[in-house]
Structure formats: C-alpha cells, structure tokens
mmCIF file of C-alpha atoms in Angstrom:
data_model
loop_
_atom_site.group_PDB
_atom_site.id
_atom_site.type_symbol
_atom_site.label_atom_id
_atom_site.label_comp_id
_atom_site.label_asym_id
_atom_site.label_seq_id
_atom_site.Cartn_x
_atom_site.Cartn_y
_atom_site.Cartn_z
ATOM 1 C CA UNK S 4 -68.545 -83.172 64.620
ATOM 2 C CA UNK S 5 -67.652 -82.688 60.980
ATOM 3 C CA UNK S 6 -67.292 -79.111 59.784
ATOM 4 C CA UNK S 7 -66.680 -79.646 56.080
ATOM 5 C CA UNK S 8 -67.606 -82.171 53.420
ATOM 6 C CA UNK S 9 -66.525 -83.123 49.925
ATOM 7 C CA UNK S 10 -69.168 -82.069 47.416
ATOM 8 C CA UNK S 11 -68.473 -85.268 45.508
ATOM 9 C CA UNK S 12 -69.594 -87.326 48.538
ATOM 10 C CA UNK S 13 -72.982 -85.608 48.737
ATOM 11 C CA UNK S 14 -76.340 -86.000 47.023
ATOM 12 C CA UNK S 15 -78.852 -83.203 46.488
ATOM 13 C CA UNK S 16 -82.253 -84.230 47.886
ATOM 14 C CA UNK S 17 -84.071 -80.900 47.749
ATOM 15 C CA UNK S 18 -83.738 -77.132 47.977
ATOM 16 C CA UNK S 19 -84.476 -74.346 50.441
ATOM 17 C CA UNK S 20 -87.533 -72.737 48.851
ATOM 18 C CA UNK S 21 -90.729 -73.639 47.028
ATOM 19 C CA UNK S 22 -91.563 -73.235 43.348
ATOM 20 C CA UNK S 23 -94.355 -70.711 43.034
ATOM 21 C CA UNK S 24 -96.683 -69.996 40.117
ATOM 22 C CA UNK S 25 -95.776 -67.981 38.134
ATOM 23 C CA UNK S 26 -92.162 -69.038 38.604
ATOM 24 C CA UNK S 27 -89.317 -66.589 39.073
ATOM 25 C CA UNK S 28 -86.138 -68.085 37.541
ATOM 26 C CA UNK S 29 -83.173 -68.247 39.888
ATOM 27 C CA UNK S 30 -80.349 -70.329 41.312
ATOM 28 C CA UNK S 31 -81.617 -72.521 44.157
ATOM 29 C CA UNK S 32 -79.946 -73.344 47.476
ATOM 30 C CA UNK S 33 -79.609 -77.152 47.548
ATOM 31 C CA UNK S 34 -80.173 -79.421 50.518
ATOM 32 C CA UNK S 35 -77.488 -82.119 50.685
ATOM 33 C CA UNK S 36 -77.426 -85.601 52.172
ATOM 34 C CA UNK S 37 -74.256 -87.539 52.879
ATOM 35 C CA UNK S 38 -74.114 -90.531 50.563
ATOM 36 C CA UNK S 39 -72.370 -92.712 53.145
ATOM 37 C CA UNK S 40 -74.668 -91.677 56.007
ATOM 38 C CA UNK S 41 -78.259 -91.602 54.771
ATOM 39 C CA UNK S 42 -79.573 -89.755 57.837
ATOM 40 C CA UNK S 43 -77.033 -86.927 57.669
ATOM 41 C CA UNK S 44 -78.632 -83.882 56.004
ATOM 42 C CA UNK S 45 -76.881 -80.554 55.376
ATOM 43 C CA UNK S 46 -79.040 -77.434 55.206
ATOM 44 C CA UNK S 47 -78.130 -74.035 53.736
ATOM 45 C CA UNK S 48 -76.744 -71.504 54.131
ATOM 46 C CA UNK S 49 -73.282 -72.884 53.436
ATOM 47 C CA UNK S 50 -70.137 -72.032 51.534
ATOM 48 C CA UNK S 51 -68.672 -73.942 48.590
ATOM 49 C CA UNK S 52 -65.032 -73.584 47.563
ATOM 50 C CA UNK S 53 -63.954 -75.964 44.816
ATOM 51 C CA UNK S 54 -65.353 -79.323 45.854
ATOM 52 C CA UNK S 55 -65.475 -78.479 49.572
ATOM 53 C CA UNK S 56 -68.712 -77.592 51.375
ATOM 54 C CA UNK S 57 -68.543 -75.987 54.818
ATOM 55 C CA UNK S 58 -70.508 -73.829 57.306
ATOM 56 C CA UNK S 59 -73.626 -75.957 56.774
ATOM 57 C CA UNK S 60 -76.396 -76.485 59.306
ATOM 58 C CA UNK S 61 -76.306 -80.215 60.159
ATOM 59 C CA UNK S 62 -79.717 -81.894 60.250
ATOM 60 C CA UNK S 63 -81.377 -85.247 59.665
ATOM 61 C CA UNK S 64 -84.075 -86.799 57.481
ATOM 62 C CA UNK S 65 -86.785 -86.435 60.112
ATOM 63 C CA UNK S 66 -86.256 -82.673 60.355
ATOM 64 C CA UNK S 67 -85.994 -82.463 56.569
ATOM 65 C CA UNK S 68 -89.417 -84.119 56.197
ATOM 66 C CA UNK S 69 -90.916 -81.747 58.785
ATOM 67 C CA UNK S 70 -89.581 -78.696 56.936
ATOM 68 C CA UNK S 71 -90.893 -80.072 53.635
ATOM 69 C CA UNK S 72 -94.310 -80.501 55.241
ATOM 70 C CA UNK S 73 -94.182 -76.909 56.494
ATOM 71 C CA UNK S 74 -93.491 -75.647 52.969
ATOM 72 C CA UNK S 75 -90.027 -74.361 53.878
ATOM 73 C CA UNK S 76 -88.119 -76.908 51.783
ATOM 74 C CA UNK S 77 -88.885 -78.788 48.566
ATOM 75 C CA UNK S 78 -88.020 -82.439 48.036
ATOM 76 C CA UNK S 79 -86.634 -83.403 44.631
ATOM 77 C CA UNK S 80 -88.283 -86.404 42.939
ATOM 78 C CA UNK S 81 -84.839 -87.995 42.446
ATOM 79 C CA UNK S 82 -81.534 -87.480 44.239
ATOM 80 C CA UNK S 83 -78.796 -85.750 42.241
ATOM 81 C CA UNK S 84 -75.102 -86.498 42.848
ATOM 82 C CA UNK S 85 -73.159 -83.365 43.748
ATOM 83 C CA UNK S 86 -70.757 -82.013 41.133
ATOM 84 C CA UNK S 87 -68.078 -79.332 41.152
ATOM 85 C CA UNK S 88 -68.949 -76.031 39.412
ATOM 86 C CA UNK S 89 -72.612 -76.933 39.000
ATOM 87 C CA UNK S 90 -75.724 -74.990 40.065
ATOM 88 C CA UNK S 91 -79.221 -76.140 40.920
ATOM 89 C CA UNK S 92 -81.655 -73.698 39.308
ATOM 90 C CA UNK S 93 -85.224 -73.227 38.084
ATOM 91 C CA UNK S 94 -86.294 -71.650 34.790
ATOM 92 C CA UNK S 95 -89.351 -69.477 34.105
ATOM 93 C CA UNK S 96 -91.430 -72.584 33.328
ATOM 94 C CA UNK S 97 -90.747 -74.069 36.766
ATOM 95 C CA UNK S 98 -88.335 -76.758 35.524
ATOM 96 C CA UNK S 99 -85.589 -77.527 38.048
ATOM 97 C CA UNK S 100 -82.221 -78.643 36.643
ATOM 98 C CA UNK S 101 -78.636 -79.166 37.755
ATOM 99 C CA UNK S 102 -76.227 -77.808 35.174
ATOM 100 C CA UNK S 103 -72.715 -76.455 34.833
ATOM 101 C CA UNK S 104 -72.427 -72.920 36.237
ATOM 102 C CA UNK S 105 -71.466 -71.482 32.844
ATOM 103 C CA UNK S 106 -74.547 -73.015 31.210
ATOM 104 C CA UNK S 107 -76.814 -71.737 33.984
ATOM 105 C CA UNK S 108 -75.379 -68.218 33.688
ATOM 106 C CA UNK S 109 -75.923 -68.250 29.922
ATOM 107 C CA UNK S 110 -79.486 -69.519 30.283
ATOM 108 C CA UNK S 111 -80.373 -66.876 32.877
ATOM 109 C CA UNK S 112 -78.848 -64.132 30.725
ATOM 110 C CA UNK S 113 -81.076 -65.309 27.878
ATOM 111 C CA UNK S 114 -84.161 -65.251 30.104
ATOM 112 C CA UNK S 115 -83.318 -61.724 31.275
ATOM 113 C CA UNK S 116 -82.864 -60.396 27.732
ATOM 114 C CA UNK S 117 -86.029 -62.078 26.462
ATOM 115 C CA UNK S 118 -88.251 -61.004 29.360
ATOM 116 C CA UNK S 119 -86.997 -57.422 29.435
ATOM 117 C CA UNK S 120 -87.751 -57.166 25.717
ATOM 118 C CA UNK S 121 -91.236 -58.596 26.270
ATOM 119 C CA UNK S 122 -91.803 -56.140 29.118
ATOM 120 C CA UNK S 123 -90.885 -53.240 26.837
ATOM 121 C CA UNK S 124 -93.152 -54.548 24.058
ATOM 122 C CA UNK S 125 -96.131 -55.140 26.341
ATOM 123 C CA UNK S 126 -95.706 -51.727 27.942
ATOM 124 C CA UNK S 127 -95.675 -50.063 24.517
ATOM 125 C CA UNK S 128 -98.913 -51.903 23.694
ATOM 126 C CA UNK S 129 -100.427 -50.701 26.997
ATOM 127 C CA UNK S 130 -100.734 -54.245 28.301
ATOM 128 C CA UNK S 131 -99.460 -53.131 31.677
ATOM 129 C CA UNK S 132 -100.276 -56.284 33.628
ATOM 130 C CA UNK S 133 -98.211 -58.402 31.216
ATOM 131 C CA UNK S 134 -95.439 -55.781 31.175
ATOM 132 C CA UNK S 135 -95.229 -55.910 34.954
ATOM 133 C CA UNK S 136 -95.123 -59.700 34.945
ATOM 134 C CA UNK S 137 -92.304 -59.932 32.403
ATOM 135 C CA UNK S 138 -90.395 -57.195 34.225
ATOM 136 C CA UNK S 139 -90.693 -59.166 37.473
ATOM 137 C CA UNK S 140 -89.288 -62.280 35.802
ATOM 138 C CA UNK S 141 -86.366 -60.266 34.394
ATOM 139 C CA UNK S 142 -85.770 -58.672 37.786
ATOM 140 C CA UNK S 143 -85.588 -62.111 39.442
ATOM 141 C CA UNK S 144 -82.588 -62.901 37.242
ATOM 142 C CA UNK S 145 -80.824 -59.554 37.824
ATOM 143 C CA UNK S 146 -82.130 -57.989 41.046
ATOM 144 C CA UNK S 147 -79.773 -54.973 40.858
ATOM 145 C CA UNK S 148 -80.681 -53.993 37.275
ATOM 146 C CA UNK S 149 -82.977 -50.954 37.352
ATOM 147 C CA UNK S 150 -84.810 -51.295 34.018
ATOM 148 C CA UNK S 151 -87.128 -54.129 35.162
ATOM 149 C CA UNK S 152 -87.961 -52.264 38.374
ATOM 150 C CA UNK S 153 -88.735 -49.037 36.514
ATOM 151 C CA UNK S 154 -90.990 -50.802 34.011
ATOM 152 C CA UNK S 155 -92.738 -52.692 36.783
ATOM 153 C CA UNK S 156 -93.361 -49.551 38.834
ATOM 154 C CA UNK S 157 -94.557 -47.649 35.758
ATOM 155 C CA UNK S 158 -96.974 -50.462 34.915
ATOM 156 C CA UNK S 159 -98.212 -50.573 38.513
ATOM 157 C CA UNK S 160 -98.689 -46.799 38.520
ATOM 158 C CA UNK S 161 -100.748 -46.882 35.331
ATOM 159 C CA UNK S 162 -102.836 -49.718 36.760
ATOM 160 C CA UNK S 163 -103.504 -47.654 39.888
ATOM 161 C CA UNK S 164 -101.672 -50.120 42.154
ATOM 162 C CA UNK S 165 -100.193 -47.477 44.425
ATOM 163 C CA UNK S 166 -99.237 -49.801 47.292
ATOM 164 C CA UNK S 167 -97.304 -52.002 44.860
ATOM 165 C CA UNK S 168 -95.566 -48.941 43.380
ATOM 166 C CA UNK S 169 -94.398 -48.031 46.891
ATOM 167 C CA UNK S 170 -93.121 -51.578 47.404
ATOM 168 C CA UNK S 171 -91.198 -51.552 44.106
ATOM 169 C CA UNK S 172 -89.759 -48.129 44.955
ATOM 170 C CA UNK S 173 -88.584 -49.517 48.287
ATOM 171 C CA UNK S 174 -86.796 -52.406 46.530
ATOM 172 C CA UNK S 175 -85.109 -49.967 44.146
ATOM 173 C CA UNK S 176 -83.924 -47.790 47.053
ATOM 174 C CA UNK S 177 -81.023 -50.228 47.512
ATOM 175 C CA UNK S 178 -79.598 -48.921 44.212
ATOM 176 C CA UNK S 179 -81.029 -45.420 43.657
ATOM 177 C CA UNK S 180 -82.769 -42.721 45.699
ATOM 178 C CA UNK S 181 -86.600 -42.735 45.783
ATOM 179 C CA UNK S 182 -86.677 -39.302 44.121
ATOM 180 C CA UNK S 183 -84.475 -40.470 41.245
ATOM 181 C CA UNK S 184 -86.534 -43.637 40.877
ATOM 182 C CA UNK S 185 -89.777 -41.647 40.740
ATOM 183 C CA UNK S 186 -88.332 -39.493 37.956
ATOM 184 C CA UNK S 187 -87.455 -42.595 35.937
ATOM 185 C CA UNK S 188 -90.969 -43.968 36.431
ATOM 186 C CA UNK S 189 -92.523 -40.655 35.397
ATOM 187 C CA UNK S 190 -90.382 -40.656 32.269
ATOM 188 C CA UNK S 191 -91.888 -44.072 31.427
ATOM 189 C CA UNK S 192 -95.468 -43.039 32.069
ATOM 190 C CA UNK S 193 -95.256 -39.678 30.285
ATOM 191 C CA UNK S 194 -96.202 -37.762 33.418
ATOM 192 C CA UNK S 195 -93.141 -35.516 33.576
ATOM 193 C CA UNK S 196 -92.425 -32.025 32.274
ATOM 194 C CA UNK S 197 -89.783 -31.339 29.610
ATOM 195 C CA UNK S 198 -87.255 -30.417 32.297
ATOM 196 C CA UNK S 199 -88.096 -33.546 34.296
ATOM 197 C CA UNK S 200 -87.760 -35.702 31.195
ATOM 198 C CA UNK S 201 -84.281 -34.309 30.532
ATOM 199 C CA UNK S 202 -83.265 -34.927 34.156
ATOM 200 C CA UNK S 203 -84.679 -38.435 34.003
ATOM 201 C CA UNK S 204 -82.655 -39.255 30.889
ATOM 202 C CA UNK S 205 -79.505 -38.158 32.704
ATOM 203 C CA UNK S 206 -80.437 -40.343 35.668
ATOM 204 C CA UNK S 207 -81.037 -43.310 33.401
ATOM 205 C CA UNK S 208 -77.362 -43.126 32.468
ATOM 206 C CA UNK S 209 -76.370 -42.854 36.119
ATOM 207 C CA UNK S 210 -78.670 -45.756 36.997
ATOM 208 C CA UNK S 211 -77.152 -47.944 34.315
ATOM 209 C CA UNK S 212 -73.682 -47.280 35.694
ATOM 210 C CA UNK S 213 -74.881 -48.074 39.229
ATOM 211 C CA UNK S 214 -76.473 -51.304 38.003
ATOM 212 C CA UNK S 215 -73.281 -52.404 36.284
ATOM 213 C CA UNK S 216 -71.236 -51.967 39.435
ATOM 214 C CA UNK S 217 -73.821 -53.331 41.864
ATOM 215 C CA UNK S 218 -72.960 -56.613 43.521
ATOM 216 C CA UNK S 219 -74.830 -59.374 41.618
ATOM 217 C CA UNK S 220 -77.271 -61.490 43.572
#
C-alpha cells in the first residue's frame, strides 16, 4: 500500500467541511484523488512537505460520495490540479479558490483587518449584533487573537446572550484566564470601576503579547 504521493499527481475533488451561511473565511482541508487511479481518494488529515503528501487516509469514490451525502465533505464543481505551495481556501463571501500560499495569507490578513475595524465601528454605534458578527469573521482568520473574542463577548453581554458569553469565554481560556477575559469584556462594556479599568488596560497589553506568541491556527 502506498504511504506517500506526489502532490503534482493529485487532483483536488472536494474539501473536508461544508460552507455555512454566513461564511467564516479559512483555509480548507482538500480531498485528493489520484489522477492515474480515478477511484483512489485521499482524505485528510495529512501532511504536506514540498510536493509530497503523506499520512493520508486512503479511501475511494464510493465512500467519498457517501460522506458528501452525509454533509461531512463538500464536492467541488470542477477538479483542481494539485500545486506546490498553494492553499484551498474560502473567503467571507463563500467563494472557494486555490491560490498561492502567500496570496492566501495576504487576503486573509486583509479580511481580518477589515472585519476587526467593522466590529469596532459597529460596537461604537451600539449595533451589537453586527459587531459580534464581524468579530466572529475576524476571529475565524486569527483564532488566537483576543480582540475579536473580547468584542464578541462584550456584544453578547450587552445583548443579554449569557450562554453565548460563557461559550466565548471558554474559547478564550486557551489564551487567557477567565478572570482576565472578564475584565477585558467589562472594560469594553463600561461596567468596570476605575481600578478595574486600569487593570484591564494592563491586561490588554499582556493579552496582545500572548496573542503574538500564540501558535497560529
């Protein structure tokens, strides 16, 4: 049984997720098919080093179709030849593309900057639902960055969505303690004392440092 494949001998026929509405932009995990053996399908997770793909889960077209029908995989409308240093990704409008890694990184950085700015603007205008949405899109691009999570939790708190605040706090606990996160959220919502506000500003600086050194998703 083969254990590794040349990326240049593979076609991308789908990816291991579904595109939801609204769409969260991200890099997608492709599903490959061997060009020379049409029934040989390679499912993620896998590793890619240069043009070599290995540690795949071997499968076949019948299983692929079953998984598509179960909503676990998505079939692409057209096959895409595999290329070295390329990523399959989806933007905030739900458009799937296969581009050079550098171009994808630049595009995602632009989405993050734009959506975080929109989240700040909507929050300032007290449009908390929109602020939370834009913060969620920004967070999809940079999961370890705290600003989108803080804005989202603050918006959820002001909307009275306490269960969602708890969920967002739990996500943030991978990068900061719940107590520190709550202080940052209070600083956003104006519910803290002068002493708490000062402490929160200090923790913002700490949080930024933690975000910078967190392992990117």
